[in-house]
Coordinates of N, CA and C in Angstrom, one line a residue:
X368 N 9.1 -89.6 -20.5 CA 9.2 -90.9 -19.8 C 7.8 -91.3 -19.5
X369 N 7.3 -92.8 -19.6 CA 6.5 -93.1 -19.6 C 5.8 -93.3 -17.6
X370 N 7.1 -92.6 -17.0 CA 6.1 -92.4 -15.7 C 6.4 -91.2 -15.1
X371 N 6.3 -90.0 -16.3 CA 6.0 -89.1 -15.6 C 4.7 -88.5 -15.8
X372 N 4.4 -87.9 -14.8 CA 3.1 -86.8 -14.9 C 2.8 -85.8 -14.0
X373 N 2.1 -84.7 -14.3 CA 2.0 -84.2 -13.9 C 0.6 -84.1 -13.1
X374 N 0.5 -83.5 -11.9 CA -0.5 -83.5 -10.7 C -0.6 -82.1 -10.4
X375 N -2.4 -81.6 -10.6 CA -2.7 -79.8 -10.3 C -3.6 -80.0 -9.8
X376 N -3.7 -79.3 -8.8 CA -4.8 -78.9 -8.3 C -5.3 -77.7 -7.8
X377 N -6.6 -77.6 -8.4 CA -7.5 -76.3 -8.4 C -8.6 -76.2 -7.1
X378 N -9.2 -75.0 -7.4 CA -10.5 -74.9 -5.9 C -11.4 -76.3 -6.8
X379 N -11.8 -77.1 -7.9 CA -12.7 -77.8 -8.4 C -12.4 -79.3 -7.9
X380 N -10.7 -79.4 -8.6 CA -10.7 -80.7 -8.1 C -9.3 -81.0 -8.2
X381 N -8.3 -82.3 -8.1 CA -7.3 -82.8 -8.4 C -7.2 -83.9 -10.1
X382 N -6.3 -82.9 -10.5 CA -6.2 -83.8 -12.0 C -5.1 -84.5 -12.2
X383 N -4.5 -85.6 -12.5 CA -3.7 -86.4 -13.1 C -3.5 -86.0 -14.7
X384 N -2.4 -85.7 -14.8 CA -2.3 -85.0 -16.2 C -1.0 -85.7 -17.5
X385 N -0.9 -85.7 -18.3 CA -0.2 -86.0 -18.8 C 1.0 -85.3 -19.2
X386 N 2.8 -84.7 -19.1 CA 3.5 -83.9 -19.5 C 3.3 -83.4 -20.9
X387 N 3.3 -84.5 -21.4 CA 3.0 -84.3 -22.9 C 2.3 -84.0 -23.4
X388 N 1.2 -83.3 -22.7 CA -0.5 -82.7 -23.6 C -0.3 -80.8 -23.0
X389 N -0.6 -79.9 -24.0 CA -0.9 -78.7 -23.4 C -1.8 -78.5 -22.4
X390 N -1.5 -78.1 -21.1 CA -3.2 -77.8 -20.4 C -3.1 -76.4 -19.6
X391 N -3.9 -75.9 -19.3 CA -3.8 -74.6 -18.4 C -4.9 -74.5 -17.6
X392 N -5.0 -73.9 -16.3 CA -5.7 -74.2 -15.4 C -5.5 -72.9 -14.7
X393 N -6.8 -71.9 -13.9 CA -6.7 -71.0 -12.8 C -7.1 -71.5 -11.2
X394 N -6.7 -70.3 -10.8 CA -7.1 -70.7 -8.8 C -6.4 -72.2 -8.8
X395 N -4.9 -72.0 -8.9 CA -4.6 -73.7 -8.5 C -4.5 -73.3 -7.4
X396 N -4.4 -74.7 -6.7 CA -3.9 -74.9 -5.4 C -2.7 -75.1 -5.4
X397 N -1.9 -75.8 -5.6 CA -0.5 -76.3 -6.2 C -0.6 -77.5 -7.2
X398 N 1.4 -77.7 -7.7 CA 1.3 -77.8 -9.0 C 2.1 -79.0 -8.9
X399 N 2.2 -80.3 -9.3 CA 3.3 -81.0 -9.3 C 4.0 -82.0 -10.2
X400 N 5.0 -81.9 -10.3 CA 6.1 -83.1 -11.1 C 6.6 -84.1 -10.9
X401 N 5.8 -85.5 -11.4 CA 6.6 -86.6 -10.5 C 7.1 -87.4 -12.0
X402 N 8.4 -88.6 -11.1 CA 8.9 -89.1 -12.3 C 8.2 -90.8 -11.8
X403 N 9.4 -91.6 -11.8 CA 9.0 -93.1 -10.8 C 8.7 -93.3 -9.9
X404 N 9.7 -92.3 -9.1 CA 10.0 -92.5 -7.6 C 9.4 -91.4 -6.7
X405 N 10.4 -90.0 -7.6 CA 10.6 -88.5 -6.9 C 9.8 -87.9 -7.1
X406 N 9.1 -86.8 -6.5 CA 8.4 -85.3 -7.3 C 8.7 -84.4 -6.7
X407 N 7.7 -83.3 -6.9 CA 8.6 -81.6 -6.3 C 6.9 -81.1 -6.3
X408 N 6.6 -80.5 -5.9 CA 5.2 -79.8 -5.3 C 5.4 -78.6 -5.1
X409 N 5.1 -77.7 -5.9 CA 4.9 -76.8 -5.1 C 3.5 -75.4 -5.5
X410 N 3.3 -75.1 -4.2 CA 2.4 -74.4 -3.6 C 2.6 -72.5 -3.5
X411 N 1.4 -71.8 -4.4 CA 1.7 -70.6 -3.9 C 0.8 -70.4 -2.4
X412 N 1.7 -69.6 -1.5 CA 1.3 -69.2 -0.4 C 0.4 -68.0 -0.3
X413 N 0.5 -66.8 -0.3 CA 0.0 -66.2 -0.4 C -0.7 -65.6 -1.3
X414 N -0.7 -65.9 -2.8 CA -1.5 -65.0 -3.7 C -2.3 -66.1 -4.6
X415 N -2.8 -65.4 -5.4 CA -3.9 -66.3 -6.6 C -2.6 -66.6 -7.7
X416 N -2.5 -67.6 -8.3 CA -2.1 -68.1 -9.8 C -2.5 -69.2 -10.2
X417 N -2.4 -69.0 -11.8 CA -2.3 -70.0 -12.7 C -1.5 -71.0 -12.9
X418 N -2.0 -72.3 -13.8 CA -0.6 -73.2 -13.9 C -0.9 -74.0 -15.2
X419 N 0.2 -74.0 -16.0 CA 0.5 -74.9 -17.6 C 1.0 -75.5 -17.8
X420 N 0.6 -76.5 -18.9 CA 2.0 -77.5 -19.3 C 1.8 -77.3 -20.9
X421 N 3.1 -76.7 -20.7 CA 3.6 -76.2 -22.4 C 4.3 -77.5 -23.2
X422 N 3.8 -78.2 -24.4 CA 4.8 -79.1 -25.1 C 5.9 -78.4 -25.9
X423 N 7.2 -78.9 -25.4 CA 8.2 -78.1 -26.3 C 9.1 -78.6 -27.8
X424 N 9.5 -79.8 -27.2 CA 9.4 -80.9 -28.1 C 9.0 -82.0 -27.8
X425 N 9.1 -82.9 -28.7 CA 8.5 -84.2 -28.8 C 8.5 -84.8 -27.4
X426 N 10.3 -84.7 -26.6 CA 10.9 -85.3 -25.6 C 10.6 -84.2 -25.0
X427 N 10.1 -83.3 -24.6 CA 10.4 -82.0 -24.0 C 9.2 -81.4 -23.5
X428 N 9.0 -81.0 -22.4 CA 7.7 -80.2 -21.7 C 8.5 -79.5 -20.6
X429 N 7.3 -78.5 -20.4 CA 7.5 -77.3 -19.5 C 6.1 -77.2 -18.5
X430 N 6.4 -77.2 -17.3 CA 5.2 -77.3 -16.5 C 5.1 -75.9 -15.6
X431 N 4.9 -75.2 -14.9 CA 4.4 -74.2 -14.5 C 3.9 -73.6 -13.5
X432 N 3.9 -72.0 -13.3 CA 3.1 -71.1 -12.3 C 3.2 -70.0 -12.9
X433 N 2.3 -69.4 -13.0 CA 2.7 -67.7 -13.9 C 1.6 -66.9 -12.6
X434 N 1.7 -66.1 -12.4 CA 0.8 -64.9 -11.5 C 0.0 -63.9 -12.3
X435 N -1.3 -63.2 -11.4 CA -1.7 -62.1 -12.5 C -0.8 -61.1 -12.1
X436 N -0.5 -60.3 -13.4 CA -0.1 -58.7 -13.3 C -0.4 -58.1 -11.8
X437 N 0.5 -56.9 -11.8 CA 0.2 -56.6 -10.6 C 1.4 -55.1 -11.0
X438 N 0.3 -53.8 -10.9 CA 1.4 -52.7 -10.9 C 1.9 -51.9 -9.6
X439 N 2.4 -51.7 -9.5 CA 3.6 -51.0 -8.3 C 3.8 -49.9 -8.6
X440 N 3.3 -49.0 -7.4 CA 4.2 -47.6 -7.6 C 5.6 -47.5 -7.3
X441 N 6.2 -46.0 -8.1 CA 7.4 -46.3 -7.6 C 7.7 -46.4 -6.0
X442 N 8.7 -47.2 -6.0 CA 9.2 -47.5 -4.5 C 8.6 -48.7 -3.7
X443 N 7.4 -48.8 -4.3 CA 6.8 -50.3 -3.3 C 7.6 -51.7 -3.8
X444 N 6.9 -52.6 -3.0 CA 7.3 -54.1 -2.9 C 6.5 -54.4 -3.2
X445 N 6.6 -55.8 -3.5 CA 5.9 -56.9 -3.4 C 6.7 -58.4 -3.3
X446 N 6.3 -59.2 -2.9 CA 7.2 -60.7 -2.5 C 5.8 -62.0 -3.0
X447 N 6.5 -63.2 -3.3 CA 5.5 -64.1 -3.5 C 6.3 -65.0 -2.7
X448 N 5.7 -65.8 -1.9 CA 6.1 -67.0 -0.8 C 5.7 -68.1 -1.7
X449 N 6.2 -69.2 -1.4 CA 5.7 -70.9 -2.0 C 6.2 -71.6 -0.8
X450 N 4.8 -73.0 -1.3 CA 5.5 -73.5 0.0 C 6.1 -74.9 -1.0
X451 N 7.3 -75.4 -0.8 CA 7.8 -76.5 -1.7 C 8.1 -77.9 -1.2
X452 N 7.5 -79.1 -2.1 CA 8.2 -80.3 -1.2 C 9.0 -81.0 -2.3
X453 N 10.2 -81.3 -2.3 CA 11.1 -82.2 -3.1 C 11.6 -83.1 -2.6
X454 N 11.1 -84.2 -3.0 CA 11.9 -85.9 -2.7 C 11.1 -87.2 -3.1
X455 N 11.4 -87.6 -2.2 CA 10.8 -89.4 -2.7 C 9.2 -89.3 -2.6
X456 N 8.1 -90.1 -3.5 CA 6.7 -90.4 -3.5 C 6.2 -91.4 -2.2
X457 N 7.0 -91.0 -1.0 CA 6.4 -91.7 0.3 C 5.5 -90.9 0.8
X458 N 4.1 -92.2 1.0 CA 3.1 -91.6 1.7 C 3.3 -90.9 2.8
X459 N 4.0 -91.5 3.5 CA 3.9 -90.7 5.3 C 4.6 -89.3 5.0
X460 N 5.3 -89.3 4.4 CA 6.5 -88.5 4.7 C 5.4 -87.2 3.8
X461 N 4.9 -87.5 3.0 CA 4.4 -86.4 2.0 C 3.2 -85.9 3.2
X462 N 2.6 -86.7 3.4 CA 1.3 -86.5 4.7 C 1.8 -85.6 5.5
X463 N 3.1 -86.4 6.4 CA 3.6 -84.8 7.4 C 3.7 -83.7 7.1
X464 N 4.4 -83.4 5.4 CA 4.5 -82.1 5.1 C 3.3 -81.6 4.7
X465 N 2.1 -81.8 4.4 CA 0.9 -81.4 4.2 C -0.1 -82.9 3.6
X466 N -1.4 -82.7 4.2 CA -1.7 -84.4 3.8 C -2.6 -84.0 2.9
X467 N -2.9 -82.7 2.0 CA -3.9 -82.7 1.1 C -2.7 -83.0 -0.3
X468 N -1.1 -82.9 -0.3 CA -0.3 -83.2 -1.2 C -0.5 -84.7 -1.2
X469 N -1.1 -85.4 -0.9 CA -1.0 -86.8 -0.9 C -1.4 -87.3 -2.2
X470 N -2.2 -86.5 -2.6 CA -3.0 -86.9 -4.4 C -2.0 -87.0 -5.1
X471 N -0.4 -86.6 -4.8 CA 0.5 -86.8 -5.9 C 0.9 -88.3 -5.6
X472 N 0.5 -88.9 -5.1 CA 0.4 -90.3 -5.5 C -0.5 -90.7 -5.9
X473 N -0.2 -91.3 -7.2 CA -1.2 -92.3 -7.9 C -1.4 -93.5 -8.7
X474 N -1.8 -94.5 -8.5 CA -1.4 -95.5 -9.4 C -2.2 -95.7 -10.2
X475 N -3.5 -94.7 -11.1 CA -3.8 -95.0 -12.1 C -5.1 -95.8 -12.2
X476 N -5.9 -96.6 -12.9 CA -7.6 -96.6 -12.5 C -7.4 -97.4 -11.7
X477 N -6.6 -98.3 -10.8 CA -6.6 -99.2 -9.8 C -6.4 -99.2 -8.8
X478 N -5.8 -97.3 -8.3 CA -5.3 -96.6 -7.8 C -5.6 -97.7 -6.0
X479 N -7.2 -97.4 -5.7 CA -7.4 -98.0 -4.3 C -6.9 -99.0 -4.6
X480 N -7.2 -100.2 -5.0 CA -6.5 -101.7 -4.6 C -4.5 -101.5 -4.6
X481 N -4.0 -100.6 -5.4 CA -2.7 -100.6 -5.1 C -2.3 -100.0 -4.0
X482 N -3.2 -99.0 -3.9 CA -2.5 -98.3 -2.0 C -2.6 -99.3 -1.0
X483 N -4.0 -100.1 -1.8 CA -3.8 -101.2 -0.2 C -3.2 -102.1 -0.5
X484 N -2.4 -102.6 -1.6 CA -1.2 -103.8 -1.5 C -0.1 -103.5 -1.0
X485 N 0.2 -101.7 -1.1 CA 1.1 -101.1 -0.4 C 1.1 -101.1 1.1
X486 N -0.1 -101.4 1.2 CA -0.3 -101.0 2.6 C -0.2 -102.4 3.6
X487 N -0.2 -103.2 2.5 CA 0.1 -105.0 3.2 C 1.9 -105.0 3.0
X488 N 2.1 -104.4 1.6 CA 3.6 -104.4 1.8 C 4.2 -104.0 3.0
X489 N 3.9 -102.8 3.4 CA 4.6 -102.4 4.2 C 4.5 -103.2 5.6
X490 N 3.3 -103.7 5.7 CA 2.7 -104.4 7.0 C 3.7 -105.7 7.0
X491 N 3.6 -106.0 5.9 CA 4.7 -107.5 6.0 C 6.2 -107.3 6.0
X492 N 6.9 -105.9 5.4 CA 8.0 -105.5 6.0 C 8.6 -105.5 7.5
X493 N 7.4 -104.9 7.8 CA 7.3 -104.5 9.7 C 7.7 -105.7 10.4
X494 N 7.2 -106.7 9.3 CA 7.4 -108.0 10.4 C 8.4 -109.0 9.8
X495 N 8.8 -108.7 8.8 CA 10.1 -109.5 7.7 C 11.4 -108.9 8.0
X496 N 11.0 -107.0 7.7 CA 12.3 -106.4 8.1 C 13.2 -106.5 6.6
X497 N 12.6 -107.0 5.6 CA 13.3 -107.5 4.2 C 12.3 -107.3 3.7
X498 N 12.6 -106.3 1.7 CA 11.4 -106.2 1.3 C 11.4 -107.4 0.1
X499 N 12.3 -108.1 0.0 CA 12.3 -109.4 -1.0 C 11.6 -110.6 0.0
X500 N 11.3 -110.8 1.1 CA 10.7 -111.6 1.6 C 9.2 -111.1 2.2
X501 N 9.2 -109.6 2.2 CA 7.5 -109.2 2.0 C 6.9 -109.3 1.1
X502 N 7.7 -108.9 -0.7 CA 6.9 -109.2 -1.7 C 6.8 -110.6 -2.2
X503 N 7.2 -111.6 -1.6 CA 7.1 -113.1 -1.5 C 5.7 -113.5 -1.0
X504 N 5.7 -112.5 0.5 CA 4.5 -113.2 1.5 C 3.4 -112.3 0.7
X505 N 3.3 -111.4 0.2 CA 2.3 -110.3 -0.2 C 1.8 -111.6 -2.0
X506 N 2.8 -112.3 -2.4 CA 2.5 -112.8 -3.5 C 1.8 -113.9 -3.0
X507 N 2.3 -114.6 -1.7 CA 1.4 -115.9 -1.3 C -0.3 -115.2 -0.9
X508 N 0.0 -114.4 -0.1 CA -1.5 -113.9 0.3 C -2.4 -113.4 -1.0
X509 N -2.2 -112.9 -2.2 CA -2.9 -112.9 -3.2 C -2.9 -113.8 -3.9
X510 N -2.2 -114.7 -3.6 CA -2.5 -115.6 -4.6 C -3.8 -116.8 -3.7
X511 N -3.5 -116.9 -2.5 CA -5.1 -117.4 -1.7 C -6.1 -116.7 -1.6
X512 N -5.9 -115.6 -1.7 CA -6.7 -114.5 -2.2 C -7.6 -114.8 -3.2
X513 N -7.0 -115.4 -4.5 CA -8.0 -115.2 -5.8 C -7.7 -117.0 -6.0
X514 N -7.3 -117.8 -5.5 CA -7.4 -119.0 -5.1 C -8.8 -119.5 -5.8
X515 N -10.3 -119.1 -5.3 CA -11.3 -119.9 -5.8 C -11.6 -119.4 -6.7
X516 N -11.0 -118.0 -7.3 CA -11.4 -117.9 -8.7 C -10.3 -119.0 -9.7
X517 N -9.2 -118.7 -9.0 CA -8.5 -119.6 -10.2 C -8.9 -121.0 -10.4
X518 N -9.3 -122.1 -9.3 CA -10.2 -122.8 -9.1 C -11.3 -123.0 -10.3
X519 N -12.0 -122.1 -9.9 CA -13.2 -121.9 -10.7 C -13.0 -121.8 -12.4
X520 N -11.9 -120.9 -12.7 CA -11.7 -120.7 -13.9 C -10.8 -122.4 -14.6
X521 N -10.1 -123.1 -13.4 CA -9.9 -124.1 -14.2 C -10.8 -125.5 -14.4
X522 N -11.9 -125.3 -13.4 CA -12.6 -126.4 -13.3 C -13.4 -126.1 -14.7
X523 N -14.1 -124.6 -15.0 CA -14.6 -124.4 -16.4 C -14.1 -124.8 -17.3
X524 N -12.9 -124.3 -17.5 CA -11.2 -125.0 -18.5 C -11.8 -126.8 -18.8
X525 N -11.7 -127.0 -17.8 CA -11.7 -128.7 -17.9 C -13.2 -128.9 -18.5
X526 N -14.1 -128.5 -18.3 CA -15.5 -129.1 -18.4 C -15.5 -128.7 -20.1
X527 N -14.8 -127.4 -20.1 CA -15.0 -127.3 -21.8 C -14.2 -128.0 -22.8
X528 N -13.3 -129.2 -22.1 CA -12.5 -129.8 -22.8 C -13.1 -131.3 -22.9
X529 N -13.9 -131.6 -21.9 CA -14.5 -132.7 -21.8 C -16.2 -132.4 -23.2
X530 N -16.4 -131.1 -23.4 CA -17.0 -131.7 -24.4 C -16.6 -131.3 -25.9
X531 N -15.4 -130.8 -25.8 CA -14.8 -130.2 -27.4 C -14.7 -131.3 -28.0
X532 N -14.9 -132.7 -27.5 CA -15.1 -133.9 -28.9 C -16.4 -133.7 -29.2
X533 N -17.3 -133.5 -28.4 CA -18.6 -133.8 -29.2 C -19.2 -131.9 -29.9
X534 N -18.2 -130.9 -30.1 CA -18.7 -129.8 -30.1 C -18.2 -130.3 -31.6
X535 N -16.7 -130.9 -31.8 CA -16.0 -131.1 -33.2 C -17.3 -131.9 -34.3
X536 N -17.6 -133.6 -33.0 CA -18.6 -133.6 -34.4 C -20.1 -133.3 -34.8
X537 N -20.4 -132.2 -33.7 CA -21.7 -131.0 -34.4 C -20.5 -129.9 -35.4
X538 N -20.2 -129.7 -35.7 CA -19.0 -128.8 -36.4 C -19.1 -129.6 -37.6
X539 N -18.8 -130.5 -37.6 CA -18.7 -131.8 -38.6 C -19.8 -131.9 -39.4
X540 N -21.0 -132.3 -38.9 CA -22.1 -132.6 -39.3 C -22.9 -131.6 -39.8
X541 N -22.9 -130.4 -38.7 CA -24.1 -129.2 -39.3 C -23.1 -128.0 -39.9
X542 N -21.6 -128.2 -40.5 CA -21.0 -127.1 -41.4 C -21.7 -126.6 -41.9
X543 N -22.8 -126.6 -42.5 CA -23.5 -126.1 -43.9 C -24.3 -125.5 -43.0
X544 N -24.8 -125.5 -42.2 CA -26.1 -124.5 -41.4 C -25.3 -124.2 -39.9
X545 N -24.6 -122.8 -40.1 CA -24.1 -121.8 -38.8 C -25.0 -121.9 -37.7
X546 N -26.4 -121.4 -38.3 CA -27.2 -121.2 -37.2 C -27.8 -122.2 -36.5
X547 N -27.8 -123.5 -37.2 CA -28.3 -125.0 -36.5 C -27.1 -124.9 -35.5
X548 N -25.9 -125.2 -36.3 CA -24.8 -125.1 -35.4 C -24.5 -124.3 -34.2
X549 N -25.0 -123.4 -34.0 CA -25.1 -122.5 -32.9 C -26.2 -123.1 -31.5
X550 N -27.2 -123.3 -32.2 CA -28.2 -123.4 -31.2 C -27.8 -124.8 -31.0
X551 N -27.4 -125.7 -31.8 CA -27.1 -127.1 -30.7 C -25.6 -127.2 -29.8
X552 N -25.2 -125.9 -30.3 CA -23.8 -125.9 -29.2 C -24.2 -125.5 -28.0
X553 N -24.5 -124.1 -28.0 CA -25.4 -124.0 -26.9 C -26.5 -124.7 -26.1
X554 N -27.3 -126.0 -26.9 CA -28.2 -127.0 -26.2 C -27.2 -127.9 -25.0
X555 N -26.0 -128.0 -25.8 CA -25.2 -128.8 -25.5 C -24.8 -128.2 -24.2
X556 N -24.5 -126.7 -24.1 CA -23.7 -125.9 -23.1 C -24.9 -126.3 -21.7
X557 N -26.3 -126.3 -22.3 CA -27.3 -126.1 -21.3 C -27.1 -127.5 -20.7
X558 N -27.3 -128.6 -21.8 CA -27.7 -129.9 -21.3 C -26.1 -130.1 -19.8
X559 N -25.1 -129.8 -19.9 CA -24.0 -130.3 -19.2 C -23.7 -129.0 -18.5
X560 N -25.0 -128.0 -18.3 CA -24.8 -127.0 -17.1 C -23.1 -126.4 -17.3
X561 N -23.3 -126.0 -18.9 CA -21.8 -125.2 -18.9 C -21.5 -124.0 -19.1
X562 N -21.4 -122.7 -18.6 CA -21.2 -121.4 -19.1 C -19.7 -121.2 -19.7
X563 N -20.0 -121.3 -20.9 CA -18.6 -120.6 -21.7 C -17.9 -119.2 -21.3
X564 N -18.6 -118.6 -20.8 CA -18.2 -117.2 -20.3 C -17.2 -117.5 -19.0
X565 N -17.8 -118.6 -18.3 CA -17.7 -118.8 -16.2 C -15.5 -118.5 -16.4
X566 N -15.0 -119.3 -17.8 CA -13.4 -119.3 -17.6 C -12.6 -117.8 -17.8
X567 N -13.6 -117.1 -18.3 CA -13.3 -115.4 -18.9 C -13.5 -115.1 -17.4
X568 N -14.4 -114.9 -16.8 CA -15.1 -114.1 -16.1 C -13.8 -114.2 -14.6
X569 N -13.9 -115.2 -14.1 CA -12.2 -114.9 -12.7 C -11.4 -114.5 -13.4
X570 N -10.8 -114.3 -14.6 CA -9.6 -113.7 -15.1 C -9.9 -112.4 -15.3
X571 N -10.9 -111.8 -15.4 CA -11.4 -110.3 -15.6 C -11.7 -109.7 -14.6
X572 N -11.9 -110.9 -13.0 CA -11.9 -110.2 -11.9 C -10.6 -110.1 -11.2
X573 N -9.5 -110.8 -11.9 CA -8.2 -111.0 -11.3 C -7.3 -109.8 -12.2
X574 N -7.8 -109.6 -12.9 CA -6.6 -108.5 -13.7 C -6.4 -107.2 -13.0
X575 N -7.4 -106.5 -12.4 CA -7.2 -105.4 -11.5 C -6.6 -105.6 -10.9
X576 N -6.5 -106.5 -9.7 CA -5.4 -106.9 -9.0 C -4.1 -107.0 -9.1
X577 N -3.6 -107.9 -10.5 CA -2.7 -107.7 -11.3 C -1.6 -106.7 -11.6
X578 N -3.0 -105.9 -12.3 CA -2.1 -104.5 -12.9 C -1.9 -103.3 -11.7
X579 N -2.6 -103.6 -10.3 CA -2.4 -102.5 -9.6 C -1.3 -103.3 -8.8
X580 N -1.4 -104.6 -8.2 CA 0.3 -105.0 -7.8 C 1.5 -104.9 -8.5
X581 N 1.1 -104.9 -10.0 CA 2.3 -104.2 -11.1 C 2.8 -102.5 -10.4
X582 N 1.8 -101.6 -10.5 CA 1.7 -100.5 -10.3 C 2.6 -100.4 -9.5
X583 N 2.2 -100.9 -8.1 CA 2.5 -100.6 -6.5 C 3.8 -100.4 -6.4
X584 N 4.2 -102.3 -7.0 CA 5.6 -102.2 -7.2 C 6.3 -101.4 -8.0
X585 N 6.3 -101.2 -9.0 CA 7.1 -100.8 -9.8 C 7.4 -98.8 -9.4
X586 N 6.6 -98.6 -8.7 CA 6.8 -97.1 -8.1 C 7.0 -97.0 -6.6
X587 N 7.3 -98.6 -6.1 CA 7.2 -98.2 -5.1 C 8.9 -97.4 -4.4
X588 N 9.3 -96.1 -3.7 CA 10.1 -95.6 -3.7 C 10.6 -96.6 -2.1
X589 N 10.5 -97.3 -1.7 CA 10.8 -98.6 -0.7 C 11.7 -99.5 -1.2
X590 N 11.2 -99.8 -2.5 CA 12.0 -100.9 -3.3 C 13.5 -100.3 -3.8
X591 N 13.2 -99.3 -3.8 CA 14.7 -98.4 -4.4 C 16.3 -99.1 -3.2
X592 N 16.6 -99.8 -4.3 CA 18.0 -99.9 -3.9 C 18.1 -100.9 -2.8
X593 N 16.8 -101.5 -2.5 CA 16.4 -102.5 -1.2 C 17.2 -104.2 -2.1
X594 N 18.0 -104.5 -1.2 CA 18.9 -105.9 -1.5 C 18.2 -107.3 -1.2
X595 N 18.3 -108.3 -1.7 CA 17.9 -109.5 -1.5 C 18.4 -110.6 -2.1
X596 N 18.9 -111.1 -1.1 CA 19.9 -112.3 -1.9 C 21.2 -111.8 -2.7
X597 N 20.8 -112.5 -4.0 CA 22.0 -111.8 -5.3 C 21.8 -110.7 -5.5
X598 N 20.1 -110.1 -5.8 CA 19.7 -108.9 -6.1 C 19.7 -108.0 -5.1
X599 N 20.7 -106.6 -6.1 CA 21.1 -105.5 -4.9 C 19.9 -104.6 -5.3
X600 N 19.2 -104.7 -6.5 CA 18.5 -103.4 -6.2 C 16.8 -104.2 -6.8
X601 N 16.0 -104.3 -6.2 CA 14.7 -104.6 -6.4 C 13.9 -103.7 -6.9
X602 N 14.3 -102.9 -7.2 CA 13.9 -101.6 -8.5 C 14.1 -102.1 -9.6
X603 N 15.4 -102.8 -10.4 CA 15.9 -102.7 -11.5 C 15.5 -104.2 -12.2
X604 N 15.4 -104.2 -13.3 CA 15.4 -105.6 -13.8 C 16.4 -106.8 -13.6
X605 N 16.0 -107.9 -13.2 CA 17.0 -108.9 -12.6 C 17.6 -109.3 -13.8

């Protein structure tokens, strides 16, 4: 499934892993499995181990804890403790049970800007009490949010339309020489103070945004089964 993955962590650092790639790792800290919503975490307590992710088939992986060897005389013991968390990808709730498992949330290179849309979600919940009328208010606030870029990106829009007649007849005239044609489009760009870039550039600072309010939502385990209006589940496709 394209939202699952896998989360390890070692004494070095926390990795975001793919199910589908072989990997193996020593001195983890703990190991975890998440899908959309849910994950499972778990932690050895007392001893050193390793942790893998075996591909088995195409659709198919195996994720892991194996221990080192360890020989016993006759008659002794030995026990291995874990400590385990299974359920929903809620921040708080994962924090109480340990707050360094919190890395099993992630939304990917946008990761900060999505925690904190989450973190307006929830704020606008508190005060809606409905999550179809927080992600309403959370869409008005970003959208005044990036307001003067959009602004900006359409006033460029316009100014490059006001001179596409006179860009058509340099086009017209200098066909046969590219490079004439270049330099007087650009004279043109200078003489009427126009950056061709200025309409790209707010939409390249707006797409993060974007894709991590995509994120937020789409994993968020809040939205699960939350009603609004006609729509009983704000998870599922309308």
């Amino acid at each position: 499934s394209r939202h699952q993955d896998v989360v390890l962590s070692n004494q070095e650092k926390t990795m975001h892993l793919s199910a589908g790639k072989d990997f193996s790792s020593s001195d983890v800290k703990f190991i975890g499995l998440r899908d959309q919503y849910f994950c499972i975490i778990v932690e050895p307590a007392n001893m050193a181990a390793s942790a893998y992710i075996k591909k088995i088939t195409p659709q198919e992986s195996e994720a892991g804890l194996f221990m080192s060897e360890t020989n016993l005389k006759p008659g002794a013991q030995i026990g291995h403790s874990y400590r385990i968390y299974l359920g929903p990808q809620d921040l708080k709730t994962i924090n109480n049970a340990k707050p360094e498992w919190t890395a099993m949330i992630y939304f990917g290179t946008f990761d900060f800007i999505a925690q904190l849309l989450l973190q307006l979600l929830g704020f606008f919940y508190g005060l809606v009490h409905n999550w179809g009328w927080a992600i309403i208010i959370l869409s008005i606030v970003v959208y005044f949010l990036l307001f003067p870029l959009s602004m900006k990106q359409m006033r460029s829009m316009k100014e490059m339309q006001v001179l596409q007649p006179k860009i058509e007849v340099l086009r017209k005239e200098l066909k046969d020489n590219p490079q004439r044609l270049n330099k007087a489009i650009m004279e043109l760009y200078k003489e009427h103070k126009v950056n061709p870039l200025s309409g790209c550039l707010p939409l390249l600072l707006q797409m993060p945004i974007f894709f991590a309010l995509y994120q937020a939502l789409i994993r968020s385990i809040d939205l699960r089964g939350a009603h609004f209006w006609w729509i009983k589940d704000l998870s599922s496709p309308d």
